[in-house]
Structure formats: C-alpha cells, structure tokens
mmCIF file of C-alpha atoms in Angstrom:
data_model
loop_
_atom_site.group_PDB
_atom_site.id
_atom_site.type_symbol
_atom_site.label_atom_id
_atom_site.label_comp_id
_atom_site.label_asym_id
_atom_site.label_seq_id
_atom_site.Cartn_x
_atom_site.Cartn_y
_atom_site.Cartn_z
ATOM 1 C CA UNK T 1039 5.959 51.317 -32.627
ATOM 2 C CA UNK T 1040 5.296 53.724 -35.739
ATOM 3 C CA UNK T 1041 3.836 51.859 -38.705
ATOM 4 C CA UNK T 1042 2.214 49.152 -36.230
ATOM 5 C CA UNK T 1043 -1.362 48.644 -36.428
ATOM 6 C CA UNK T 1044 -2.498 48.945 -32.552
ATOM 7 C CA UNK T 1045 -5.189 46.282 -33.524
ATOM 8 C CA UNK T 1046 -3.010 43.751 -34.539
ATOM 9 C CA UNK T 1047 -0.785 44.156 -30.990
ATOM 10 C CA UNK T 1048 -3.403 43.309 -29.511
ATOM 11 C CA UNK T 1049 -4.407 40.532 -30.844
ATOM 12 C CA UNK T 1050 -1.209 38.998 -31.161
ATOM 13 C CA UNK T 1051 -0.229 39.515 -27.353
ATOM 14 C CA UNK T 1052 -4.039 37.546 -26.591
ATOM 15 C CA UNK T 1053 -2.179 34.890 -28.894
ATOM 16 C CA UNK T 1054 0.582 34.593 -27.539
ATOM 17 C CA UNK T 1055 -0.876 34.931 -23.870
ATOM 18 C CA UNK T 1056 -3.184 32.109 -25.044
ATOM 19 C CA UNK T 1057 -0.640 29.975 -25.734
ATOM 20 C CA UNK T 1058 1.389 30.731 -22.888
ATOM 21 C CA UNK T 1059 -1.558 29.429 -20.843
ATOM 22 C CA UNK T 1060 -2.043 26.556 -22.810
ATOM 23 C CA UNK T 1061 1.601 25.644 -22.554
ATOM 24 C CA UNK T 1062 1.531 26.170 -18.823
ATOM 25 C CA UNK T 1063 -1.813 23.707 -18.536
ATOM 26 C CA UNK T 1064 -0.209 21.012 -20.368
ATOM 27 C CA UNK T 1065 3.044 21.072 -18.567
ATOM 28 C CA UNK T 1066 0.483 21.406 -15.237
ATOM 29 C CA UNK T 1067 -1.239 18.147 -16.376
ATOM 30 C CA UNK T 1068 1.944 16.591 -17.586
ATOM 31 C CA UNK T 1069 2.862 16.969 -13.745
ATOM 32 C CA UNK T 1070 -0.480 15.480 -12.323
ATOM 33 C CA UNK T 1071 -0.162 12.533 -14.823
ATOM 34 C CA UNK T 1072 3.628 11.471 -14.424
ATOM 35 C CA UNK T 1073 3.233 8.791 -11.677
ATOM 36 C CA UNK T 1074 4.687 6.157 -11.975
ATOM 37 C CA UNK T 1075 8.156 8.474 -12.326
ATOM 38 C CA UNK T 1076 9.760 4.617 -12.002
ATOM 39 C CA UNK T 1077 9.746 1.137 -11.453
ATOM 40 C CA UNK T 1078 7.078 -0.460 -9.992
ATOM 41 C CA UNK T 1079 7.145 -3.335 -7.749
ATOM 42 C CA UNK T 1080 5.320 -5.747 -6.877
ATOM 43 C CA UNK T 1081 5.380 -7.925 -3.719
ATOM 44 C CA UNK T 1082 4.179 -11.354 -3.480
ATOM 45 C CA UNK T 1083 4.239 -12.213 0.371
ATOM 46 C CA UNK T 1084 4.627 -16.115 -0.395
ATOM 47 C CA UNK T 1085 7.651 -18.142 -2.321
ATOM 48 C CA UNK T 1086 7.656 -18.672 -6.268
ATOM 49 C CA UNK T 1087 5.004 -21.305 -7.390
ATOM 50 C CA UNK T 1088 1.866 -21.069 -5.547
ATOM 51 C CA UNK T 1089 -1.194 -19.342 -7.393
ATOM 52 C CA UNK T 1090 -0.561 -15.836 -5.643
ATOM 53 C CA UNK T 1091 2.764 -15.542 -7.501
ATOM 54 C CA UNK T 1092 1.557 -17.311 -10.731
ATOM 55 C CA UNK T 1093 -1.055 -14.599 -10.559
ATOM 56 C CA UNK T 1094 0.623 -11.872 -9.947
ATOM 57 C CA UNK T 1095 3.450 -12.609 -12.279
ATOM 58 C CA UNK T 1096 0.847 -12.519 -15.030
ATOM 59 C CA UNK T 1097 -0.607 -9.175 -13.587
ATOM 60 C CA UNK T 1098 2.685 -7.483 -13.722
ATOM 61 C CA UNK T 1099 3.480 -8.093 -17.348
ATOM 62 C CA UNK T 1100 0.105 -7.073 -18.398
ATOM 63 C CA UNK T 1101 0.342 -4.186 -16.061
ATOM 64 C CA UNK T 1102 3.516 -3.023 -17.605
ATOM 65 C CA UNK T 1103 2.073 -2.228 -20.813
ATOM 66 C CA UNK T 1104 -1.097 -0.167 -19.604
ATOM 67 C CA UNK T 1105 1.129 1.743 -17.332
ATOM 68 C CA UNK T 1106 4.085 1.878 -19.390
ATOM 69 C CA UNK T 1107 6.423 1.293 -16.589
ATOM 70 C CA UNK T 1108 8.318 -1.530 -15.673
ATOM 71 C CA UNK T 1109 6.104 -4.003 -13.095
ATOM 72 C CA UNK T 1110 9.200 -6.144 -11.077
ATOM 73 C CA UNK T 1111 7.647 -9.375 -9.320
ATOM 74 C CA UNK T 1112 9.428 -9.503 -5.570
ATOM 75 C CA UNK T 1113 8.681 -12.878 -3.317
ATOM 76 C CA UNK T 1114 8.780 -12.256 0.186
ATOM 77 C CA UNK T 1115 7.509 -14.971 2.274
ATOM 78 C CA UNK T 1116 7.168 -15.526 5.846
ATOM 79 C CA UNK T 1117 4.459 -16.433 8.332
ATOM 80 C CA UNK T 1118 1.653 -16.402 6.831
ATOM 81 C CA UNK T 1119 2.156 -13.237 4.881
ATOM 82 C CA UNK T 1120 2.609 -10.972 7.291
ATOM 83 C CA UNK T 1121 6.584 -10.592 6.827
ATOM 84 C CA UNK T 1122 5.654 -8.564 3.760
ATOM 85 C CA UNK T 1123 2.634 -7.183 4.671
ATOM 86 C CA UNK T 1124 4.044 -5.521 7.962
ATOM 87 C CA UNK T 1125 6.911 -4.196 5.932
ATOM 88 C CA UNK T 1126 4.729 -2.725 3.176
ATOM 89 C CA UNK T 1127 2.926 -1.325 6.312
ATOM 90 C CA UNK T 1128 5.874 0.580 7.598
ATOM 91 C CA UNK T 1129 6.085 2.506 4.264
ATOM 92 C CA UNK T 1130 9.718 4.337 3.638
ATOM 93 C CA UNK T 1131 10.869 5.748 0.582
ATOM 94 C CA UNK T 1132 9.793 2.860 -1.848
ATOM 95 C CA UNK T 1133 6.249 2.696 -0.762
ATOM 96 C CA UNK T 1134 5.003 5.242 -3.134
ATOM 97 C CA UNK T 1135 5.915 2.864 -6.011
ATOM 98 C CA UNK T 1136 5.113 -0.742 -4.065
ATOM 99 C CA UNK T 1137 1.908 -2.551 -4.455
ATOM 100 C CA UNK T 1138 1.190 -6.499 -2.761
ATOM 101 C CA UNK T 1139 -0.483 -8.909 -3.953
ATOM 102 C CA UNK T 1140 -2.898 -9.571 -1.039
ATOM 103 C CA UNK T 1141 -5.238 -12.678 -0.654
ATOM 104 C CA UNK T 1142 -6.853 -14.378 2.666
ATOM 105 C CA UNK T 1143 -3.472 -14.688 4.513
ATOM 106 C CA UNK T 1144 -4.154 -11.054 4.920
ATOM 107 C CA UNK T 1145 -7.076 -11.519 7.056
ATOM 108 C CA UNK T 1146 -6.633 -14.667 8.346
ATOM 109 C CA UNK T 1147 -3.142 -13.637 9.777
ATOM 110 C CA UNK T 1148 -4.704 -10.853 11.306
ATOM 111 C CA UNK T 1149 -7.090 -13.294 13.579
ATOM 112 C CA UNK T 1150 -4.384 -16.089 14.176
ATOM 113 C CA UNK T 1151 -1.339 -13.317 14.882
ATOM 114 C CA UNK T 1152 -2.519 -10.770 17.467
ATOM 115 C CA UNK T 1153 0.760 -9.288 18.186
ATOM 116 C CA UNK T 1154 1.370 -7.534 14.585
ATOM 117 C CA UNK T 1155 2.898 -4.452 14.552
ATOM 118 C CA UNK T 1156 -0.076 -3.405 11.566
ATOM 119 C CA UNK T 1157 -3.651 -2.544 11.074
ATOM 120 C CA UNK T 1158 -4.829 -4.775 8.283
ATOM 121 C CA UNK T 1159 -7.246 -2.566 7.389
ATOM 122 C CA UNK T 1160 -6.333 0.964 8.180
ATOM 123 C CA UNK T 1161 -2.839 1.040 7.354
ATOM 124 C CA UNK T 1162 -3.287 0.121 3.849
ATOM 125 C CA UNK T 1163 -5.508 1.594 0.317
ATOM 126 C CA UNK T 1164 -7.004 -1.250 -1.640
ATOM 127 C CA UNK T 1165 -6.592 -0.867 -4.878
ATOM 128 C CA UNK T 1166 -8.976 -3.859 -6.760
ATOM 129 C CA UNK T 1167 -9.987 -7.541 -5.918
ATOM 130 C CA UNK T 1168 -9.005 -9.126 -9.174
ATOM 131 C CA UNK T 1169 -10.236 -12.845 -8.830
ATOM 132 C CA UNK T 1170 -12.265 -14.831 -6.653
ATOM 133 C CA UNK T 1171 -11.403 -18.955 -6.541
ATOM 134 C CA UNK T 1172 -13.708 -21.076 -4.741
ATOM 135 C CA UNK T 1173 -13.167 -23.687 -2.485
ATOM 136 C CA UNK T 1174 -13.997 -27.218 -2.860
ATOM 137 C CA UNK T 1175 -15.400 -29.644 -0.491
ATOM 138 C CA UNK T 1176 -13.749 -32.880 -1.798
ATOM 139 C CA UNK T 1177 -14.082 -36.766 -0.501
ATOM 140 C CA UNK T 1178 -11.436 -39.010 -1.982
ATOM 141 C CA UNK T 1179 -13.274 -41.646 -4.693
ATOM 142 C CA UNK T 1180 -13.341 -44.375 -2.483
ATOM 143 C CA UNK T 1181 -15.757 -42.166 0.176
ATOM 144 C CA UNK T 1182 -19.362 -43.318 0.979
ATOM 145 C CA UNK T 1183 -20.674 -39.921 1.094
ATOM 146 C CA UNK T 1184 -22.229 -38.651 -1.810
ATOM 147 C CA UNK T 1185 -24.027 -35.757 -0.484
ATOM 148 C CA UNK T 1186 -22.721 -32.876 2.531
ATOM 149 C CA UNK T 1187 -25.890 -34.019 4.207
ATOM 150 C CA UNK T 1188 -24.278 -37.855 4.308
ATOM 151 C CA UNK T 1189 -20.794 -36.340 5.335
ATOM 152 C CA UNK T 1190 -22.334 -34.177 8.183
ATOM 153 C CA UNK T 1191 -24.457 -36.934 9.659
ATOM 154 C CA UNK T 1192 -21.905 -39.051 9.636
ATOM 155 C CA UNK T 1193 -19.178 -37.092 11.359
ATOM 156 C CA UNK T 1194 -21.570 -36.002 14.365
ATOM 157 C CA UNK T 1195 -21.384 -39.950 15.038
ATOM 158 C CA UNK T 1196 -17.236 -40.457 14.703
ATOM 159 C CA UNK T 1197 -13.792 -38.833 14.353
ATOM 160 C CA UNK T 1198 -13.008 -37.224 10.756
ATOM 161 C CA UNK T 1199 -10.076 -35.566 9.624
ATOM 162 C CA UNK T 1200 -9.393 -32.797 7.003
ATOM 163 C CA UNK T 1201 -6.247 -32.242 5.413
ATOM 164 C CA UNK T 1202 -4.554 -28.828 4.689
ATOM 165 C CA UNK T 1203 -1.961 -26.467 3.216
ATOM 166 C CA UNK T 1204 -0.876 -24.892 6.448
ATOM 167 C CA UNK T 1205 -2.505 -23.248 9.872
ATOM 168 C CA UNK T 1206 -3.682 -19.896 8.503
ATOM 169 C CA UNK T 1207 -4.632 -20.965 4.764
ATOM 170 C CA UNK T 1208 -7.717 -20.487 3.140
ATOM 171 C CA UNK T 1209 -8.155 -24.041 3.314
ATOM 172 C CA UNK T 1210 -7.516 -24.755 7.126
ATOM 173 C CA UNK T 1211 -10.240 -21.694 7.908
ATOM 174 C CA UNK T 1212 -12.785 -23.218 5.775
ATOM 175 C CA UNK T 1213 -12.371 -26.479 6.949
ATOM 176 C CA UNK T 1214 -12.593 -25.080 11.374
ATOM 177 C CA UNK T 1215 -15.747 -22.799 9.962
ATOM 178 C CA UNK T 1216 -17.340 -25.926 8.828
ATOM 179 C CA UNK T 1217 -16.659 -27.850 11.900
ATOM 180 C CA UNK T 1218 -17.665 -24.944 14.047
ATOM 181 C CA UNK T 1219 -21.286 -24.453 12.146
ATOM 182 C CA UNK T 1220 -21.991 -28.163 11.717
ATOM 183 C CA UNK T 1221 -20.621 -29.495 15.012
ATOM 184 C CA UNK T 1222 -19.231 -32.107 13.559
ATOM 185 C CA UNK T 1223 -16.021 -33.960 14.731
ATOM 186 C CA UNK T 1224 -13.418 -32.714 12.177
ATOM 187 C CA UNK T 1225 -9.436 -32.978 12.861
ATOM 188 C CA UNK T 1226 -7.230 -30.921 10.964
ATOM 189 C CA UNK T 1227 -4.269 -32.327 9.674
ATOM 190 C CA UNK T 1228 -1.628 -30.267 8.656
ATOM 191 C CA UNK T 1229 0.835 -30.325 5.560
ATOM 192 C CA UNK T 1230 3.313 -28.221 3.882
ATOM 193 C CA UNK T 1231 1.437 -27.225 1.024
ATOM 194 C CA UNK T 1232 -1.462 -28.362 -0.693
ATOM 195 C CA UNK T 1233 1.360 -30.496 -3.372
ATOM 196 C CA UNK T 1234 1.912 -32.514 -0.095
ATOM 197 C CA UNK T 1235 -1.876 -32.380 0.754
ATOM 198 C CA UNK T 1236 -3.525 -33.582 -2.012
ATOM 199 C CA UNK T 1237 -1.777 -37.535 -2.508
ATOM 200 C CA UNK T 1238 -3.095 -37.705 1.548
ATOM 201 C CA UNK T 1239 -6.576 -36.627 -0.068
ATOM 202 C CA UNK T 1240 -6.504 -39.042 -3.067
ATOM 203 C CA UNK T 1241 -5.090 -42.213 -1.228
ATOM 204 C CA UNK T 1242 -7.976 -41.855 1.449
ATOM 205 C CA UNK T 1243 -5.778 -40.934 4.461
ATOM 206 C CA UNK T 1244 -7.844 -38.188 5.245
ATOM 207 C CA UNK T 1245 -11.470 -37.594 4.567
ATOM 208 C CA UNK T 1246 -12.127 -34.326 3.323
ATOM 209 C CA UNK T 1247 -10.452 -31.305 2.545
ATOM 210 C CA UNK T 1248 -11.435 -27.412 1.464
ATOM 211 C CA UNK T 1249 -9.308 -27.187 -1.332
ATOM 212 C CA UNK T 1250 -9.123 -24.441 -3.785
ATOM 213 C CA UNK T 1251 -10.769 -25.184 -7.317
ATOM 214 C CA UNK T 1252 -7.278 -24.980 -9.312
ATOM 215 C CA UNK T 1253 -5.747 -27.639 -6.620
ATOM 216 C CA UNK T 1254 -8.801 -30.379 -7.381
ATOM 217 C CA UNK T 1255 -10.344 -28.879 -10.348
ATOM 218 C CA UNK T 1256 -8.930 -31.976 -12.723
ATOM 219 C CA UNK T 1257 -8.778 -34.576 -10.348
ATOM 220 C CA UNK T 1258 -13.215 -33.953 -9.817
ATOM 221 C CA UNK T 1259 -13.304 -34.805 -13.447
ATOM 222 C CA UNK T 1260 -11.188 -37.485 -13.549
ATOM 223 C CA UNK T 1261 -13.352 -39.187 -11.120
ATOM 224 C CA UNK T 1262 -10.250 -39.457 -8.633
ATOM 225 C CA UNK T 1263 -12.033 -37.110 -6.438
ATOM 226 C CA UNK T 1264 -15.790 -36.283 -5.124
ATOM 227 C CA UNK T 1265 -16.699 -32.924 -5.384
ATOM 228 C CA UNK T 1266 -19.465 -32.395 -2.496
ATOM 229 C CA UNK T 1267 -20.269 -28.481 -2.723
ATOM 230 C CA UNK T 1268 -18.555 -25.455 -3.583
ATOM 231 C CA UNK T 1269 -18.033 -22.482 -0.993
ATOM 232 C CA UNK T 1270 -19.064 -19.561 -3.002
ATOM 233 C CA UNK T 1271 -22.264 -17.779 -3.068
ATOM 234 C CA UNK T 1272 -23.069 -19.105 -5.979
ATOM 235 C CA UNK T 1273 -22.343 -22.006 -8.340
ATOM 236 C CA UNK T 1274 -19.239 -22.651 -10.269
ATOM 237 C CA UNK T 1275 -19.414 -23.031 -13.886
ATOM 238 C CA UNK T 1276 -17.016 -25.070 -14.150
ATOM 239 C CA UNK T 1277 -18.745 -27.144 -11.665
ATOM 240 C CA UNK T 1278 -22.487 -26.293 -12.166
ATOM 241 C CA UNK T 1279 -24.131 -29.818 -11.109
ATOM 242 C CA UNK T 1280 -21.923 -29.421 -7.366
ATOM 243 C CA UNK T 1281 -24.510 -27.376 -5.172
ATOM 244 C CA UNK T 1282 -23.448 -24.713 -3.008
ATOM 245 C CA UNK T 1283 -23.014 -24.802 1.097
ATOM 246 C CA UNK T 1284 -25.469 -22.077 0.808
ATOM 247 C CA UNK T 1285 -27.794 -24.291 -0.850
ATOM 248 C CA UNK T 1286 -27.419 -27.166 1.532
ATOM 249 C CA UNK T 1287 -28.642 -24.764 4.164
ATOM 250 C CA UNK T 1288 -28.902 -26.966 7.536
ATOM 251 C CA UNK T 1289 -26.182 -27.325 9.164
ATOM 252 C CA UNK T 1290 -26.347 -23.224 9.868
ATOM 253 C CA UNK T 1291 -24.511 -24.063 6.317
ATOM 254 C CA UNK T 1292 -26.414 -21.138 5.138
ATOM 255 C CA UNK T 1293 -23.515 -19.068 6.523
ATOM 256 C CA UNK T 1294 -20.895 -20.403 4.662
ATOM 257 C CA UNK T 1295 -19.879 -18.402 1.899
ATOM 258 C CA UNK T 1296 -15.662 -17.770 1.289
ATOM 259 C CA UNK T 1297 -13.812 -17.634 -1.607
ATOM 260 C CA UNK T 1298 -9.919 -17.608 -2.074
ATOM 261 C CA UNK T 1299 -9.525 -13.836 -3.208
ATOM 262 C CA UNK T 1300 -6.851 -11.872 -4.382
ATOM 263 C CA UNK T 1301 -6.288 -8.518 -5.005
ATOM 264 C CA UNK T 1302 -3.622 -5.424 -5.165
ATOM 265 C CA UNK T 1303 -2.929 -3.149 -1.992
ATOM 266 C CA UNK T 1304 -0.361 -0.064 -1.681
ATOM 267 C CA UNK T 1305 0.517 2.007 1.656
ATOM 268 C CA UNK T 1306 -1.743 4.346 3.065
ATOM 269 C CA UNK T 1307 0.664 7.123 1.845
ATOM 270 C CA UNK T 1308 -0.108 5.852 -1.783
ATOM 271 C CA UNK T 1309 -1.182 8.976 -3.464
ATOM 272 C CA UNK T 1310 -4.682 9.770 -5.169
ATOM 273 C CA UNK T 1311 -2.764 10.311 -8.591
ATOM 274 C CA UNK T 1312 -0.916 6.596 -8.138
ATOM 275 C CA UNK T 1313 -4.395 5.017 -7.146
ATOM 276 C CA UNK T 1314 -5.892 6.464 -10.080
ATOM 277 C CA UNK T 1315 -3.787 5.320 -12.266
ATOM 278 C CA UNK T 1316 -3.393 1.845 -10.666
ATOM 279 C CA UNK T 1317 -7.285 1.714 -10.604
ATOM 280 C CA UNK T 1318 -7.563 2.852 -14.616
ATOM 281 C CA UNK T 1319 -4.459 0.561 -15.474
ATOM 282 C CA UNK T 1320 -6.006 -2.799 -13.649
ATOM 283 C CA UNK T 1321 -9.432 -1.740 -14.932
ATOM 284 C CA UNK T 1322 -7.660 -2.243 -18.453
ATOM 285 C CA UNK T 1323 -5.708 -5.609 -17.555
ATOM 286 C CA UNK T 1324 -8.992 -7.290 -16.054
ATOM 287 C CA UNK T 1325 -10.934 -6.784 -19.680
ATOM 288 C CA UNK T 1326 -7.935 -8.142 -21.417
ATOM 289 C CA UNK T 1327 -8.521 -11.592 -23.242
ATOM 290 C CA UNK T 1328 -5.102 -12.792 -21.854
ATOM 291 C CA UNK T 1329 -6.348 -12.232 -18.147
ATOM 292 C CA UNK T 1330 -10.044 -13.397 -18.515
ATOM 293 C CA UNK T 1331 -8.564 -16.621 -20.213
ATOM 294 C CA UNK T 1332 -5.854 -17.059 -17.162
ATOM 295 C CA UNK T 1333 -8.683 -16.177 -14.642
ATOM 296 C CA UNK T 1334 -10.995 -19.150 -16.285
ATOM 297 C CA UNK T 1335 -8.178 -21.552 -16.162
ATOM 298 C CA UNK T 1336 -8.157 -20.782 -12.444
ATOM 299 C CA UNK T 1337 -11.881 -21.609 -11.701
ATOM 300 C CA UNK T 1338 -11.861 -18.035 -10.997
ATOM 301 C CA UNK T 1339 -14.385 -15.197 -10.909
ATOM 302 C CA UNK T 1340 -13.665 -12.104 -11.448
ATOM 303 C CA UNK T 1341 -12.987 -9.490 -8.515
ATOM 304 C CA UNK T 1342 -15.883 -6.951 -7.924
ATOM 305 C CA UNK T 1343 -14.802 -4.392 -5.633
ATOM 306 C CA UNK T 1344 -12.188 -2.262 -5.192
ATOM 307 C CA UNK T 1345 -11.645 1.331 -3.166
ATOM 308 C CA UNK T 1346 -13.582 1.476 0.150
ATOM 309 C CA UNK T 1347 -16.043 -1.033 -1.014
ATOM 310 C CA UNK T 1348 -12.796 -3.472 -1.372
ATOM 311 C CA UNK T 1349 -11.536 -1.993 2.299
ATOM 312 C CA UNK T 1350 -15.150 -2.595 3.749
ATOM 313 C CA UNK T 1351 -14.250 -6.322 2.814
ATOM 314 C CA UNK T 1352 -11.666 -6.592 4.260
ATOM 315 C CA UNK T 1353 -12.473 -5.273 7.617
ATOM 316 C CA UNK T 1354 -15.718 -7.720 7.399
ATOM 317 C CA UNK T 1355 -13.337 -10.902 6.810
ATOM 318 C CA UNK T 1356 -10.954 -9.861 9.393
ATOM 319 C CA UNK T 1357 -13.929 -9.989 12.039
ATOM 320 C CA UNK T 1358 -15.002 -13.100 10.538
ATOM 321 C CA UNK T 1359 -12.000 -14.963 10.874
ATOM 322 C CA UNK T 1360 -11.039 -13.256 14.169
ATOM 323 C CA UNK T 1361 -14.161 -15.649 15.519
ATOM 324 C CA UNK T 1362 -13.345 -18.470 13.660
ATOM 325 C CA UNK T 1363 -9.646 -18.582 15.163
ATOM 326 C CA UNK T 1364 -11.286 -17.728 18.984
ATOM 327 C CA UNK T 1365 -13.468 -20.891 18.099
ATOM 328 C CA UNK T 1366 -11.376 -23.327 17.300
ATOM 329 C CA UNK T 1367 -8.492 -22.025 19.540
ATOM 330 C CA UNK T 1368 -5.893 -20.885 16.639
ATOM 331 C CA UNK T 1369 -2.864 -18.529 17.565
ATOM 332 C CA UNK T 1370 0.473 -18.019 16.592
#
C-alpha cells in the first residue's frame, strides 16, 4: 500500500460501503414492491352482461394500467354467488393473485344459504366498495299511486305483487324488507332477470318493483314508469324531486336504507404488500375521469369504505339480511 494516502482509503471504502448499502436497500424495496409478480384475475361470480361484470370489466382495464399487470375478467356464476365466492374462500395457489367482484349476493346468500362451507366475513380482506346504486321504488304509468303513502295504504287493504330478478337479489330483499316494515300485503313474483322483469313492470302485471336505478333509470323519464322513492340514505341526483324511504318515515320506513353495492375482495391469505397495492391502485382508478363518468351513467355513488370499515359492513348487512330472510321465510 506504499504511495497510498491512508486518508483517501478510507474514504473510499465509506463510499463504496455506502453504496453497497444503498444497493442492498433498493434491491430490499424492489422485493417489498414486486407484487403483483403476475397476472391478476378477477372473478365475477355472475354470467357476462349484468352490471357486476360490466363493472368490473371496466375496473380491470383501468386497473391494469395503475398496476401495470395484466387484470383477466373470469365469470363464474352459480347460486347466487356463492359458487365463486366459496371457491375464492378455499384459497390454493392462485389466491394470492385473485380478487372478486363482490356485491349484495354476498350477504344476502349468506342469510338465504345456511349450509355454506364459508364465513362471509371472516374468511375474506375487503379491499374497497367502489359504487353504490340505489334502488327504485317504481309503479308502472298506468298506477293510481302517486305517493309511498298512497301505495302503503292501499296494500294494507288488498293483495299486491312485486316483481323481481331472482330469490336472493338486491331487488327481491328490498322488496320482503318493505313488506316486513310496512305490513303490507306484497307477493313476490319471481323472474329470470330483471330483462324479463321489467316488460311485467311496464305492462302493469305487477305493481311495484325495487329495481336498481340503471334498470328504470330511462324508463322514469320517459314517463313509462313512476318513480315513488329511492332507497338510499339520501337523494339521487339524478332523481332529486323522488324523496327518500327515509324521508317518508311512517311505515317504520325510517329503517329503510340499502343500496346495490359493489366492491373488490381477495382471500384472507392476501398479503399486506398485495392489499396495499390493490388499495393505492383502486384509489387511482376511482379518481379517474373514465370511472367517475361510467359510475354517473350507473346512477351510482361512489364507494366510501374500504379495509375494516368495508368488513364492518359487511358483517352489519349479513345480520340484516339474516332477519329479513327469517321474516319472510327465505332458504335455499
């Protein structure tokens, strides 16, 4: 080492050690950042067509860019969601790279199925409720009721029936909640979807239904249908002279709040580094013109919890339908 000033050494080796450690940090974070390491999917537990696989077909290209990763759409329906659900449930080797679209077949199906093989709400992580879609209390045109008040009164005295999109739906829950609170004599009347509900509505063979805002949304303004309230807690905008069943208030309608939600869901196993970056990544999406503008064409709101706030939800709905089914004597 003759001819080397000491000094220098020294500082050289704190360089290089410097560097070293700086290297080793960013390879460290590199690590702690990688997920996804592949293709994500994304399970939509009902067949192509319906607004959770619109939706989440729409999520999963804008989801693609913020994570960088490709975001593949899978449909697997099947009794009322819970096919897919329960499999998501038992995890396996995919699960740390699967998220589901989850809306209120999730809880409903837990009321009306008692025998699943799941926990709805401590077998899963909830990622974020994106939207919220009302429901619509609708009276074909040709209705004399005008007002809930009218409608209530009047089916206390005789027989009325409510149509449908299936036992289990959104709609078919609102529509045995309203009958339970109001006591009024309500049938429900099935169909396969609400594409074979809603000529049943606007012919008059039925005379009301819970539809969601989307379903109804153009045939209000057309004047084809009569919008009678809303079911959120608070007005639509896109409906702002329909009052709430909040606002109605007797009836015990003062309970009746439910919205159509959706939102994103993974395996428990799902690790804090994936639901990070899910929760950043969707954070992104829901600011994004393209989703606000999709969200407004649905009549939707935007989704306002997510984490435990979002699982707290879940376990609320679950008890509330779980009463509502014991009510009006639902199980599959």
């Amino acid at each position: 080492m003759r001819g080397v000033n000491k000094s220098w050494l020294r500082t050289a080796c704190l360089a290089a050690c410097g560097a070293g450690l700086t290297m080793a940090v960013s390879v460290s974070t590199a690590h702690a950042n990688e997920w996804p390491t592949g293709d994500v999917r994304l399970v939509v537990p009902y067949a192509p067509g319906g607004t959770t696989d619109v939706l989440s077909r729409r999520v999963a290209d804008l989801l693609q860019d913020e994570l960088d990763a490709n975001v593949v759409v899978e449909n697997r329906p099947g009794a009322g969601s819970t096919v897919a659900t329960g499999r998501l449930a038992r995890g396996g080797r995919d699960a740390a790279h699967t998220i589901l679209m989850a809306s209120p077949g999730h809880t409903i199906g837990a009321a009306i199925y008692p025998d699943l093989d799941y926990d709805p709400v401590e077998d899963f992580v909830f990622l974020q409720n994106l939207i919220d879609i009302p429901n619509v209390m609708v009276v074909p045109a040709s209705s004399p009721y005008d007002s809930v008040e009218e409608f209530v009164e009047a089916a206390r005295e005789q027989n009325m029936t409510f149509s449908h999109s299936g036992v289990g739906s959104s709609i078919h829950m609102s529509g045995e909640l309203f009958k339970t609170l109001t006591e009024t004599n309500l049938t429900a009347v099935p169909f396969a979807g609400s594409g074979a509900a809603l000529p049943a509505l606007l012919g008059g063979d039925v005379d009301v239904s819970f539809e969601n805002m989307p379903t109804v949304l153009s045939h209000i303004r057309s004047g084809d249908l009569k919008a009678l309230a809303v079911t959120s807690a608070e007005r639509s905008e896109h409906l702002p002279d329909v009052p709430t069943l909040v606002e109605v208030g007797d009836y015990n309608l003062d309970q009746f709040v439910t919205t159509a939600w959706f939102g994103l869901i993974a395996h428990e196993s799902f690790s804090e580094e994936a639901q990070e970056a899910m929760r950043t990544a969707l954070d992104a999406v829901m600011q994004r013109e393209e989703f606000v503008s999709f969200a407004d064409q649905l009549g939707a709101e935007p989704g306002q919890v997510a984490g435990e706030e979002f699982k707290q939800f879940i376990a609320q709905e679950v008890e509330r339908w779980q009463e509502v089914a014991e009510q009006a004597g639902i199980s599959q």
